[in-house]
Amino acid sequence: MAVGTKELAPDQLDGFDRDRLVEELRKSKEELFNLRFQSATGQLDNHGRLKAVKRDIARIYTILRERELGIRADVVAEVKEATPAKGAKKSKKKAGQDEAAQDEAAQAETDGTTAAEEKSEKAEVSEDDAK
């Protein structure tokens, strides 16, 4: 008979994505801390729970490491594709404008000019084209 939490059996942990595993690890560590505190103050009733939580933590670390090494298959979280909300096109357009501004700033830094100088140069070129 294996010691550990029924919810954190290895078969069930295989189905969790990385974020869920990290969250379960955090919860288990927090529970272990609380159990150790109770033990130190003499309030712990079930000492076997300490061993179970330690094994759960080790089990989660093992699965994370095996996935990192490629021994165990990675589980990808299912992402539901949402329909774009009103104004989504505007935000994409604005994001594109922000990226363009960042690209211009990066180019200006490599050229040694400032963004204001570059804008004035563009304005002069457009005035020359207009004539």
Short mmCIF file of the C-alpha atoms (twelve columns), coordinates in Angstrom:
data_MODEL
# 
_entry.id   MODEL 
# 
loop_
_atom_site.group_PDB 
_atom_site.id 
_atom_site.type_symbol 
_atom_site.label_atom_id 
_atom_site.label_alt_id 
_atom_site.label_comp_id 
_atom_site.label_asym_id 
_atom_site.label_seq_id 
_atom_site.Cartn_x 
_atom_site.Cartn_y 
_atom_site.Cartn_z 
_atom_site.pdbx_PDB_model_num 
ATOM 1   C CA . MET A 1   0.000   0.000  0.000   1 
ATOM 2   C CA . ALA A 2   1.453   3.302  -1.096  1 
ATOM 3   C CA . VAL A 3   1.612   6.200  1.273   1 
ATOM 4   C CA . GLY A 4   0.356   9.514  -0.062  1 
ATOM 5   C CA . THR A 5   -2.701  11.491 -0.927  1 
ATOM 6   C CA . LYS A 6   -5.308  9.842  -3.131  1 
ATOM 7   C CA . GLU A 7   -5.737  13.032 -5.169  1 
ATOM 8   C CA . LEU A 8   -2.012  13.093 -5.942  1 
ATOM 9   C CA . ALA A 9   -1.586  9.545  -7.215  1 
ATOM 10  C CA . PRO A 10  1.010   9.194  -9.999  1 
ATOM 11  C CA . ASP A 11  -1.660  8.348  -12.582 1 
ATOM 12  C CA . GLN A 12  -3.540  11.539 -11.817 1 
ATOM 13  C CA . LEU A 13  -0.400  13.666 -11.682 1 
ATOM 14  C CA . ASP A 14  0.448   12.545 -15.226 1 
ATOM 15  C CA . GLY A 15  -2.686  14.305 -16.453 1 
ATOM 16  C CA . PHE A 16  -1.760  17.643 -14.883 1 
ATOM 17  C CA . ASP A 17  0.006   20.332 -16.890 1 
ATOM 18  C CA . ARG A 18  3.122   22.032 -15.531 1 
ATOM 19  C CA . ASP A 19  1.257   24.984 -13.988 1 
ATOM 20  C CA . ARG A 20  -1.121  22.680 -12.144 1 
ATOM 21  C CA . LEU A 21  1.797   20.584 -10.866 1 
ATOM 22  C CA . VAL A 22  3.565   23.689 -9.587  1 
ATOM 23  C CA . GLU A 23  0.360   24.787 -7.853  1 
ATOM 24  C CA . GLU A 24  -0.044  21.353 -6.220  1 
ATOM 25  C CA . LEU A 25  3.596   21.504 -5.140  1 
ATOM 26  C CA . ARG A 26  3.033   24.889 -3.527  1 
ATOM 27  C CA . LYS A 27  -0.038  23.609 -1.688  1 
ATOM 28  C CA . SER A 28  1.793   20.510 -0.478  1 
ATOM 29  C CA . LYS A 29  4.754   22.527 0.784   1 
ATOM 30  C CA . GLU A 30  2.406   24.858 2.614   1 
ATOM 31  C CA . GLU A 31  0.637   21.882 4.184   1 
ATOM 32  C CA . LEU A 32  3.975   20.352 5.215   1 
ATOM 33  C CA . PHE A 33  4.962   23.621 6.868   1 
ATOM 34  C CA . ASN A 34  1.697   23.718 8.803   1 
ATOM 35  C CA . LEU A 35  2.057   20.057 9.853   1 
ATOM 36  C CA . ARG A 36  5.608   20.641 11.080  1 
ATOM 37  C CA . PHE A 37  4.434   23.661 13.030  1 
ATOM 38  C CA . GLN A 38  1.653   21.625 14.624  1 
ATOM 39  C CA . SER A 39  4.143   18.870 15.457  1 
ATOM 40  C CA . ALA A 40  6.497   21.317 17.124  1 
ATOM 41  C CA . THR A 41  3.724   22.752 19.253  1 
ATOM 42  C CA . GLY A 42  2.326   19.334 20.165  1 
ATOM 43  C CA . GLN A 43  -0.980  19.833 18.337  1 
ATOM 44  C CA . LEU A 44  -0.469  17.212 15.596  1 
ATOM 45  C CA . ASP A 45  -2.883  14.298 15.823  1 
ATOM 46  C CA . ASN A 46  -1.909  12.272 12.746  1 
ATOM 47  C CA . HIS A 47  1.865   11.906 12.426  1 
ATOM 48  C CA . GLY A 48  1.475   9.701  9.352   1 
ATOM 49  C CA . ARG A 49  0.263   12.700 7.422   1 
ATOM 50  C CA . LEU A 50  3.788   14.183 7.531   1 
ATOM 51  C CA . LYS A 51  5.153   11.166 5.681   1 
ATOM 52  C CA . ALA A 52  2.318   11.250 3.131   1 
ATOM 53  C CA . VAL A 53  2.821   14.924 2.305   1 
ATOM 54  C CA . LYS A 54  6.602   14.480 1.966   1 
ATOM 55  C CA . ARG A 55  6.005   11.663 -0.507  1 
ATOM 56  C CA . ASP A 56  3.523   13.771 -2.461  1 
ATOM 57  C CA . ILE A 57  6.137   16.521 -2.769  1 
ATOM 58  C CA . ALA A 58  8.763   14.021 -3.916  1 
ATOM 59  C CA . ARG A 59  6.316   12.540 -6.417  1 
ATOM 60  C CA . ILE A 60  5.581   15.951 -7.937  1 
ATOM 61  C CA . TYR A 61  9.290   16.817 -8.155  1 
ATOM 62  C CA . THR A 62  9.927   13.479 -9.865  1 
ATOM 63  C CA . ILE A 63  7.274   14.064 -12.513 1 
ATOM 64  C CA . LEU A 64  8.514   17.602 -13.181 1 
ATOM 65  C CA . ARG A 65  12.095  16.391 -13.558 1 
ATOM 66  C CA . GLU A 66  11.127  13.473 -15.801 1 
ATOM 67  C CA . ARG A 67  9.257   15.860 -18.081 1 
ATOM 68  C CA . GLU A 68  12.254  18.179 -18.124 1 
ATOM 69  C CA . LEU A 69  14.511  15.306 -19.185 1 
ATOM 70  C CA . GLY A 70  12.012  14.020 -21.746 1 
ATOM 71  C CA . ILE A 71  11.443  10.713 -19.959 1 
ATOM 72  C CA . ARG A 72  7.772   11.452 -19.377 1 
ATOM 73  C CA . ALA A 73  5.503   13.083 -21.969 1 
ATOM 74  C CA . ASP A 74  4.548   16.702 -21.389 1 
ATOM 75  C CA . VAL A 75  0.870   17.539 -21.028 1 
ATOM 76  C CA . VAL A 76  -0.260  20.690 -22.765 1 
ATOM 77  C CA . ALA A 77  -3.030  22.659 -21.113 1 
ATOM 78  C CA . GLU A 78  -6.145  22.833 -23.221 1 
ATOM 79  C CA . VAL A 79  -6.745  26.358 -24.395 1 
ATOM 80  C CA . LYS A 80  -10.255 27.235 -25.438 1 
ATOM 81  C CA . GLU A 81  -10.304 29.443 -28.482 1 
ATOM 82  C CA . ALA A 82  -12.392 32.459 -27.652 1 
ATOM 83  C CA . THR A 83  -14.174 34.553 -30.182 1 
ATOM 84  C CA . PRO A 84  -12.619 37.988 -30.542 1 
ATOM 85  C CA . ALA A 85  -14.425 40.657 -28.591 1 
ATOM 86  C CA . LYS A 86  -15.485 43.992 -29.972 1 
ATOM 87  C CA . GLY A 87  -12.510 46.256 -30.302 1 
ATOM 88  C CA . ALA A 88  -10.064 43.343 -30.602 1 
ATOM 89  C CA . LYS A 89  -9.003  44.575 -34.015 1 
ATOM 90  C CA . LYS A 90  -8.272  47.984 -32.549 1 
ATOM 91  C CA . SER A 91  -6.085  46.504 -29.853 1 
ATOM 92  C CA . LYS A 92  -4.185  44.430 -32.408 1 
ATOM 93  C CA . LYS A 93  -3.736  47.519 -34.535 1 
ATOM 94  C CA . LYS A 94  -2.525  49.495 -31.532 1 
ATOM 95  C CA . ALA A 95  -0.145  46.684 -30.572 1 
ATOM 96  C CA . GLY A 96  1.261   46.803 -34.097 1 
ATOM 97  C CA . GLN A 97  1.774   50.544 -33.779 1 
ATOM 98  C CA . ASP A 98  3.552   50.074 -30.460 1 
ATOM 99  C CA . GLU A 99  5.853   47.484 -32.014 1 
ATOM 100 C CA . ALA A 100 6.606   49.834 -34.886 1 
ATOM 101 C CA . ALA A 101 7.488   52.615 -32.456 1 
ATOM 102 C CA . GLN A 102 9.774   50.267 -30.546 1 
ATOM 103 C CA . ASP A 103 11.451  49.212 -33.790 1 
ATOM 104 C CA . GLU A 104 12.015  52.837 -34.738 1 
ATOM 105 C CA . ALA A 105 13.483  53.590 -31.320 1 
ATOM 106 C CA . ALA A 106 15.809  50.600 -31.553 1 
ATOM 107 C CA . GLN A 107 16.922  51.639 -35.048 1 
ATOM 108 C CA . ALA A 108 17.491  55.201 -33.859 1 
ATOM 109 C CA . GLU A 109 19.668  53.952 -30.999 1 
ATOM 110 C CA . THR A 110 21.857  52.003 -33.387 1 
ATOM 111 C CA . ASP A 111 22.112  55.016 -35.721 1 
ATOM 112 C CA . GLY A 112 22.880  57.375 -32.865 1 
ATOM 113 C CA . THR A 113 19.879  59.602 -33.539 1 
ATOM 114 C CA . THR A 114 16.930  60.330 -31.307 1 
ATOM 115 C CA . ALA A 115 13.323  59.638 -32.182 1 
ATOM 116 C CA . ALA A 116 12.585  63.383 -32.426 1 
ATOM 117 C CA . GLU A 117 15.433  63.874 -34.908 1 
ATOM 118 C CA . GLU A 118 14.193  60.943 -36.949 1 
ATOM 119 C CA . LYS A 119 10.641  62.344 -37.054 1 
ATOM 120 C CA . SER A 120 11.916  65.729 -38.186 1 
ATOM 121 C CA . GLU A 121 13.978  64.060 -40.922 1 
ATOM 122 C CA . LYS A 122 10.893  62.158 -42.103 1 
ATOM 123 C CA . ALA A 123 8.893   65.405 -42.120 1 
ATOM 124 C CA . GLU A 124 11.595  67.130 -44.205 1 
ATOM 125 C CA . VAL A 125 11.631  64.243 -46.678 1 
ATOM 126 C CA . SER A 126 7.839   64.316 -47.035 1 
ATOM 127 C CA . GLU A 127 7.937   68.132 -47.578 1 
ATOM 128 C CA . ASP A 128 10.574  67.665 -50.278 1 
ATOM 129 C CA . ASP A 129 8.413   65.015 -51.942 1 
ATOM 130 C CA . ALA A 130 5.423   67.374 -51.854 1 
ATOM 131 C CA . LYS A 131 7.377   70.079 -53.748 1 
# 
